Amino acid sequence: MSADEDENAAELKIGEEFLKAKCLMNCEVALILDRRLEQLQQMSDDPTNQMSQVFEKSHQYVKRFSRYKNQDAVKQVREILSRNKLAEFELCVLGNLCPETVEEAIAMVPSLKMEDDHMLLDMDPLTNMVQLSSSECSC
Amino acid sequence: MVFLDIEMQGNVVVPPDQLDSKGLLLRKGIILRLLEDIAGRKASKEHGYYIAVTTLNSVAEGRVQELTGSVGFPVSFRCITLKPCKGEILVGIVDKVLRHGIFLKSGPIENIFLSEKKMQDYKFIMTEDPSFVNDKQQSKMEYGSRVRFKVLGIKWMEWDRGFQMLATLAGDFLGPI
């Protein structure tokens, strides 16, 4: 098994492009892919032609695993998470996995451990998110 | 799994029979070709899986390819991609349960293997629906179960144009959910 030697998501050594690029959470991707599907169906008479396997599987995946169906909820989640000093990548992992406690959050995103003075701040937005997800969630 | 929205450069080749004198149809032709190309490309080692093109930023001047008569347009666009990382926590669905481990699928990634050596405390139970059950009988992994795992290793498979992954449950909060 070969992987890039120094690459390790746990320590946020994930390559330049990940740190600089815009990251999207599952729920945001679900909204984008829904819109794309509508466009494809409008644009051509034979929509099944245009959808690749990758698109289809990813669409199923994000629909199944996105906690927030509503566009406003999604915006709120991103806004809440952005209040902390997180890398985009960390923000999306938290938004996707929705940890319920600080311990779970650190297990999911081990690089958070390094910013322990922000841990106190993290608890509030997490509980807000859990409340949002339980009111919006239909998984 | 984190989806990235990246900016990419590409070259869209439009065959001569699709070149129309009306400028509007040309743009649509380029977009459709781009979508087809990306769908065909599926994935790459560098960017991971190409999910969908989001916006077409710019189309530069076309250059005619002398031999075929097609025109190549350099384009700049944004695309959603997905590339798994070592050490990342992902959620997958159990696809096949075997004595020596479980095969999982997660989104477009279809080759994820979780070895039975990497799942401590789980024993293989051979029944009509084989599954792995926890010592304390508290949790079970069978076909269709959702499992949270950590990526142990990734390999790019050129012939398959996809990634192969090794998973592990060694860590807190991992396992069936």
Short mmCIF file of C-alpha atoms in Angstrom, two decimals:
data_model
loop_
_atom_site.label_atom_id
_atom_site.label_comp_id
_atom_site.label_asym_id
_atom_site.label_seq_id
_atom_site.Cartn_x
_atom_site.Cartn_y
_atom_site.Cartn_z
CA MET A 1 0.00 0.00 0.00
CA SER A 2 1.59 3.21 -0.98
CA ALA A 3 0.37 6.58 0.07
CA ASP A 4 2.19 9.89 0.03
CA GLU A 5 4.82 9.53 2.70
CA ASP A 6 4.11 12.58 4.72
CA GLU A 7 0.38 12.75 4.10
CA ASN A 8 -1.70 12.23 7.18
CA ALA A 9 -5.07 13.84 7.63
CA ALA A 10 -4.82 13.35 11.38
CA GLU A 11 -2.06 15.88 11.58
CA LEU A 12 -3.47 18.08 8.87
CA LYS A 13 -0.52 17.19 6.65
CA ILE A 14 -2.78 16.79 3.71
CA GLY A 15 -1.09 18.54 0.87
CA GLU A 16 -1.10 22.12 -0.25
CA GLU A 17 -4.14 21.89 -2.45
CA PHE A 18 -6.38 20.70 0.38
CA LEU A 19 -5.40 23.53 2.65
CA LYS A 20 -5.86 26.19 0.01
CA ALA A 21 -8.90 24.86 -1.82
CA LYS A 22 -12.48 25.55 -0.96
CA CYS A 23 -13.94 22.58 0.92
CA LEU A 24 -17.59 21.62 0.73
CA MET A 25 -19.67 19.76 3.29
CA ASN A 26 -21.88 16.84 2.26
CA CYS A 27 -25.03 18.92 2.63
CA GLU A 28 -23.67 21.68 0.39
CA VAL A 29 -22.67 19.13 -2.24
CA ALA A 30 -26.13 17.55 -2.03
CA LEU A 31 -27.74 20.90 -2.89
CA ILE A 32 -25.34 21.46 -5.79
CA LEU A 33 -25.85 17.97 -7.22
CA ASP A 34 -29.63 18.27 -6.92
CA ARG A 35 -29.50 21.48 -8.93
CA ARG A 36 -27.17 19.87 -11.49
CA LEU A 37 -29.55 16.95 -11.91
CA GLU A 38 -32.43 19.35 -12.59
CA GLN A 39 -30.31 21.21 -15.15
CA LEU A 40 -29.34 18.01 -16.92
CA GLN A 41 -32.93 16.89 -17.10
CA GLN A 42 -33.94 20.23 -18.59
CA MET A 43 -31.04 20.45 -21.03
CA SER A 44 -31.33 17.11 -22.73
CA ASP A 45 -34.08 14.65 -23.49
CA ASP A 46 -32.04 11.73 -22.27
CA PRO A 47 -30.78 12.58 -18.78
CA THR A 48 -29.55 9.10 -17.97
CA ASN A 49 -26.95 9.52 -20.66
CA GLN A 50 -25.22 12.38 -18.90
CA MET A 51 -24.94 10.94 -15.43
CA SER A 52 -21.74 9.11 -14.80
CA GLN A 53 -21.42 6.38 -12.21
CA VAL A 54 -19.27 8.64 -10.08
CA PHE A 55 -21.95 11.35 -10.11
CA GLU A 56 -24.71 8.88 -9.32
CA LYS A 57 -22.88 7.23 -6.43
CA SER A 58 -21.71 10.53 -4.97
CA HIS A 59 -25.23 11.92 -5.18
CA GLN A 60 -26.64 8.91 -3.33
CA TYR A 61 -23.90 9.18 -0.74
CA VAL A 62 -24.32 12.88 0.02
CA LYS A 63 -28.09 12.60 0.16
CA ARG A 64 -27.84 9.76 2.61
CA PHE A 65 -25.21 11.35 4.79
CA SER A 66 -26.14 14.99 4.79
CA ARG A 67 -27.67 16.00 8.08
CA TYR A 68 -29.19 19.27 7.00
CA LYS A 69 -31.60 19.35 4.10
CA ASN A 70 -32.52 23.00 4.22
CA GLN A 71 -30.33 25.58 2.50
CA ASP A 72 -30.66 28.06 5.38
CA ALA A 73 -29.66 25.43 7.93
CA VAL A 74 -26.62 24.64 5.81
CA LYS A 75 -25.60 28.28 5.70
CA GLN A 76 -26.07 28.57 9.44
CA VAL A 77 -23.91 25.54 10.11
CA ARG A 78 -21.07 26.92 8.04
CA GLU A 79 -21.41 30.27 9.75
CA ILE A 80 -21.37 28.73 13.23
CA LEU A 81 -18.33 26.60 12.47
CA SER A 82 -16.46 29.49 10.86
CA ARG A 83 -16.52 31.39 14.15
CA ASN A 84 -13.66 29.18 15.30
CA LYS A 85 -10.17 29.27 13.89
CA LEU A 86 -10.48 26.09 11.89
CA ALA A 87 -8.94 25.12 8.59
CA GLU A 88 -11.60 24.63 5.88
CA PHE A 89 -10.81 20.94 5.86
CA GLU A 90 -11.41 20.61 9.64
CA LEU A 91 -14.60 22.64 9.36
CA CYS A 92 -16.01 20.29 6.75
CA VAL A 93 -15.08 17.13 8.60
CA LEU A 94 -16.91 18.45 11.67
CA GLY A 95 -19.90 19.52 9.57
CA ASN A 96 -20.05 16.09 7.98
CA LEU A 97 -19.58 13.88 11.02
CA CYS A 98 -21.49 16.03 13.55
CA PRO A 99 -19.70 14.94 16.70
CA GLU A 100 -21.78 15.35 19.82
CA THR A 101 -19.04 15.85 22.36
CA VAL A 102 -15.68 17.54 22.40
CA GLU A 103 -13.96 14.13 22.81
CA GLU A 104 -15.66 12.82 19.72
CA ALA A 105 -14.70 15.96 17.82
CA ILE A 106 -11.04 15.53 18.75
CA ALA A 107 -11.17 11.86 17.74
CA MET A 108 -12.60 12.85 14.35
CA VAL A 109 -10.21 15.73 13.78
CA PRO A 110 -7.07 15.00 15.78
CA SER A 111 -5.44 18.21 14.63
CA LEU A 112 -7.89 20.08 16.87
CA LYS A 113 -5.91 18.87 19.84
CA MET A 114 -3.21 21.34 18.97
CA GLU A 115 -5.48 24.28 19.50
CA ASP A 116 -6.55 23.46 23.04
CA ASP A 117 -7.37 26.99 24.06
CA HIS A 118 -10.14 26.98 21.51
CA MET A 119 -11.73 23.86 22.95
CA LEU A 120 -13.88 25.91 25.29
CA LEU A 121 -15.31 27.82 22.36
CA ASP A 122 -15.95 24.66 20.36
CA MET A 123 -18.52 23.24 22.73
CA ASP A 124 -21.21 25.87 22.09
CA PRO A 125 -21.25 25.73 18.33
CA LEU A 126 -21.28 21.94 18.50
CA THR A 127 -24.34 21.86 20.71
CA ASN A 128 -26.02 24.39 18.43
CA MET A 129 -25.32 22.14 15.48
CA VAL A 130 -26.68 19.08 17.23
CA GLN A 131 -29.87 21.01 17.96
CA LEU A 132 -30.09 22.15 14.34
CA SER A 133 -29.50 18.65 13.04
CA SER A 134 -32.11 17.06 15.27
CA SER A 135 -34.71 19.51 14.08
CA GLU A 136 -33.76 19.20 10.41
CA CYS A 137 -32.50 15.67 10.16
CA SER A 138 -34.44 13.13 8.26
CA CYS A 139 -31.81 10.39 7.93
CA MET B 1 -14.97 12.70 3.29
CA VAL B 2 -14.29 16.18 2.19
CA PHE B 3 -15.37 17.47 -1.20
CA LEU B 4 -13.18 20.14 -2.74
CA ASP B 5 -14.17 22.83 -5.19
CA ILE B 6 -11.08 23.39 -7.32
CA GLU B 7 -10.19 25.50 -10.28
CA MET B 8 -8.99 23.51 -13.28
CA GLN B 9 -7.65 24.16 -16.74
CA GLY B 10 -8.57 21.91 -19.59
CA ASN B 11 -8.84 21.66 -23.32
CA VAL B 12 -12.20 20.94 -24.89
CA VAL B 13 -12.08 19.57 -28.41
CA VAL B 14 -15.17 20.22 -30.49
CA PRO B 15 -15.50 18.15 -33.67
CA PRO B 16 -16.26 20.13 -36.82
CA ASP B 17 -19.82 18.86 -37.19
CA GLN B 18 -20.76 20.50 -33.93
CA LEU B 19 -19.31 23.88 -34.81
CA ASP B 20 -22.17 26.21 -35.51
CA SER B 21 -22.06 29.72 -36.86
CA LYS B 22 -24.29 30.89 -34.04
CA GLY B 23 -22.08 31.78 -31.06
CA LEU B 24 -24.62 30.77 -28.37
CA LEU B 25 -24.87 27.17 -29.50
CA LEU B 26 -21.10 26.95 -29.56
CA ARG B 27 -20.87 27.75 -25.88
CA LYS B 28 -23.48 25.15 -25.08
CA GLY B 29 -21.57 22.66 -27.24
CA ILE B 30 -18.39 23.38 -25.33
CA ILE B 31 -20.14 22.96 -21.99
CA LEU B 32 -21.67 19.65 -23.01
CA ARG B 33 -18.32 18.38 -24.31
CA LEU B 34 -16.67 19.45 -21.07
CA LEU B 35 -19.26 17.60 -19.01
CA GLU B 36 -18.80 14.50 -21.13
CA ASP B 37 -15.02 14.68 -20.89
CA ILE B 38 -15.12 15.01 -17.11
CA ALA B 39 -17.64 12.21 -16.78
CA GLY B 40 -15.42 10.04 -18.94
CA ARG B 41 -12.29 10.90 -17.03
CA LYS B 42 -13.85 9.66 -13.80
CA ALA B 43 -10.84 10.23 -11.56
CA SER B 44 -7.15 10.98 -11.48
CA LYS B 45 -4.34 10.32 -9.06
CA GLU B 46 -3.78 14.01 -8.56
CA HIS B 47 -7.30 15.31 -8.02
CA GLY B 48 -9.21 12.24 -6.98
CA TYR B 49 -12.73 11.59 -8.28
CA TYR B 50 -14.33 14.22 -10.50
CA ILE B 51 -17.87 14.65 -9.26
CA ALA B 52 -19.37 17.54 -11.18
CA VAL B 53 -18.40 20.73 -12.96
CA THR B 54 -19.86 23.75 -11.16
CA THR B 55 -18.99 26.76 -13.27
CA LEU B 56 -17.28 27.55 -16.53
CA ASN B 57 -15.01 30.48 -15.79
CA SER B 58 -13.61 31.31 -19.18
CA VAL B 59 -13.15 29.97 -22.68
CA ALA B 60 -10.11 31.13 -24.56
CA GLU B 61 -9.65 31.42 -28.28
CA GLY B 62 -9.99 28.17 -30.14
CA ARG B 63 -7.19 26.61 -32.10
CA VAL B 64 -7.93 24.51 -35.14
CA GLN B 65 -6.30 21.09 -35.18
CA GLU B 66 -5.06 20.73 -38.70
CA LEU B 67 -5.42 17.00 -39.20
CA THR B 68 -8.93 16.52 -37.89
CA GLY B 69 -10.51 19.90 -38.41
CA SER B 70 -11.73 19.98 -34.81
CA VAL B 71 -11.18 23.03 -32.70
CA GLY B 72 -9.55 22.89 -29.29
CA PHE B 73 -10.70 25.48 -26.75
CA PRO B 74 -8.63 26.03 -23.64
CA VAL B 75 -11.10 26.38 -20.79
CA SER B 76 -10.93 27.30 -17.15
CA PHE B 77 -13.61 25.90 -14.87
CA ARG B 78 -14.46 24.92 -11.34
CA CYS B 79 -15.09 21.32 -10.46
CA ILE B 80 -16.10 19.40 -7.35
CA THR B 81 -13.61 16.66 -6.63
CA LEU B 82 -13.21 14.05 -3.97
CA LYS B 83 -9.91 12.69 -2.84
CA PRO B 84 -9.58 10.48 0.20
CA CYS B 85 -6.70 11.12 2.58
CA LYS B 86 -4.71 8.81 4.76
CA GLY B 87 -5.78 9.19 8.38
CA GLU B 88 -9.18 10.60 7.48
CA ILE B 89 -12.36 9.38 9.16
CA LEU B 90 -14.98 8.21 6.69
CA VAL B 91 -18.37 6.54 6.78
CA GLY B 92 -19.07 3.59 4.51
CA ILE B 93 -21.77 1.01 3.83
CA VAL B 94 -20.97 -2.69 4.19
CA ASP B 95 -21.09 -4.41 0.85
CA LYS B 96 -19.68 -7.88 1.45
CA VAL B 97 -18.80 -9.79 4.62
CA LEU B 98 -16.10 -12.44 4.40
CA ARG B 99 -14.22 -14.42 6.98
CA HIS B 100 -11.08 -12.34 6.69
CA GLY B 101 -12.73 -8.97 6.53
CA ILE B 102 -15.39 -6.66 5.21
CA PHE B 103 -15.69 -4.82 1.91
CA LEU B 104 -17.16 -1.35 2.18
CA LYS B 105 -18.35 1.26 -0.25
CA SER B 106 -18.32 4.98 0.40
CA GLY B 107 -19.68 7.29 -2.27
CA PRO B 108 -17.79 6.74 -5.53
CA ILE B 109 -15.10 4.68 -3.77
CA GLU B 110 -15.97 1.03 -4.17
CA ASN B 111 -12.84 -0.79 -3.06
CA ILE B 112 -12.50 -0.39 0.67
CA PHE B 113 -11.26 -3.33 2.65
CA LEU B 114 -11.49 -3.60 6.42
CA SER B 115 -9.40 -6.54 7.55
CA GLU B 116 -10.63 -8.60 10.48
CA LYS B 117 -7.24 -7.95 12.08
CA LYS B 118 -8.08 -4.26 12.14
CA MET B 119 -11.32 -4.70 14.00
CA GLN B 120 -10.52 -5.72 17.54
CA ASP B 121 -13.26 -7.32 19.57
CA TYR B 122 -15.32 -8.31 16.54
CA LYS B 123 -15.88 -11.97 15.71
CA PHE B 124 -17.03 -13.42 12.44
CA ILE B 125 -20.42 -15.09 12.69
CA MET B 126 -21.26 -17.42 9.83
CA THR B 127 -25.00 -17.43 9.34
CA GLU B 128 -27.24 -17.02 6.34
CA ASP B 129 -26.27 -13.33 6.49
CA PRO B 130 -22.67 -13.37 7.65
CA SER B 131 -21.71 -10.59 9.99
CA PHE B 132 -19.14 -9.42 12.49
CA VAL B 133 -20.39 -9.12 16.02
CA ASN B 134 -18.87 -7.41 19.01
CA ASP B 135 -17.68 -9.52 22.00
CA LYS B 136 -20.22 -7.88 24.23
CA GLN B 137 -22.92 -8.45 21.59
CA GLN B 138 -23.60 -4.77 21.56
CA SER B 139 -22.97 -4.00 17.94
CA LYS B 140 -23.02 -5.81 14.68
CA MET B 141 -21.69 -5.20 11.18
CA GLU B 142 -23.59 -6.84 8.36
CA TYR B 143 -24.60 -6.09 4.79
CA GLY B 144 -25.95 -2.55 4.63
CA SER B 145 -24.62 -1.41 8.02
CA ARG B 146 -23.09 2.01 8.25
CA VAL B 147 -19.53 1.90 9.58
CA ARG B 148 -17.28 4.73 10.59
CA PHE B 149 -13.64 3.89 9.91
CA LYS B 150 -10.24 5.45 9.58
CA VAL B 151 -8.29 5.32 6.34
CA LEU B 152 -5.18 3.27 6.84
CA GLY B 153 -3.82 3.46 3.34
CA ILE B 154 -4.76 4.46 -0.19
CA LYS B 155 -3.60 3.18 -3.53
CA TRP B 156 -4.34 4.64 -6.95
CA MET B 157 -5.27 2.01 -9.51
CA GLU B 158 -4.58 3.23 -13.00
CA TRP B 159 -6.32 0.35 -14.77
CA ASP B 160 -9.47 0.86 -12.79
CA ARG B 161 -9.21 4.64 -12.62
CA GLY B 162 -10.08 4.53 -8.97
CA PHE B 163 -8.71 4.33 -5.48
CA GLN B 164 -8.32 1.25 -3.35
CA MET B 165 -8.42 1.78 0.42
CA LEU B 166 -7.49 -0.09 3.52
CA ALA B 167 -9.57 0.72 6.58
CA THR B 168 -9.16 0.29 10.29
CA LEU B 169 -11.41 0.52 13.34
CA ALA B 170 -8.54 1.24 15.70
CA GLY B 171 -9.55 4.49 17.32
CA ASP B 172 -12.25 6.12 19.38
CA PHE B 173 -15.79 6.44 18.09
CA LEU B 174 -15.15 4.13 15.15
CA GLY B 175 -17.29 1.16 14.17
CA PRO B 176 -20.92 0.66 13.21
CA ILE B 177 -23.23 3.65 13.69
#
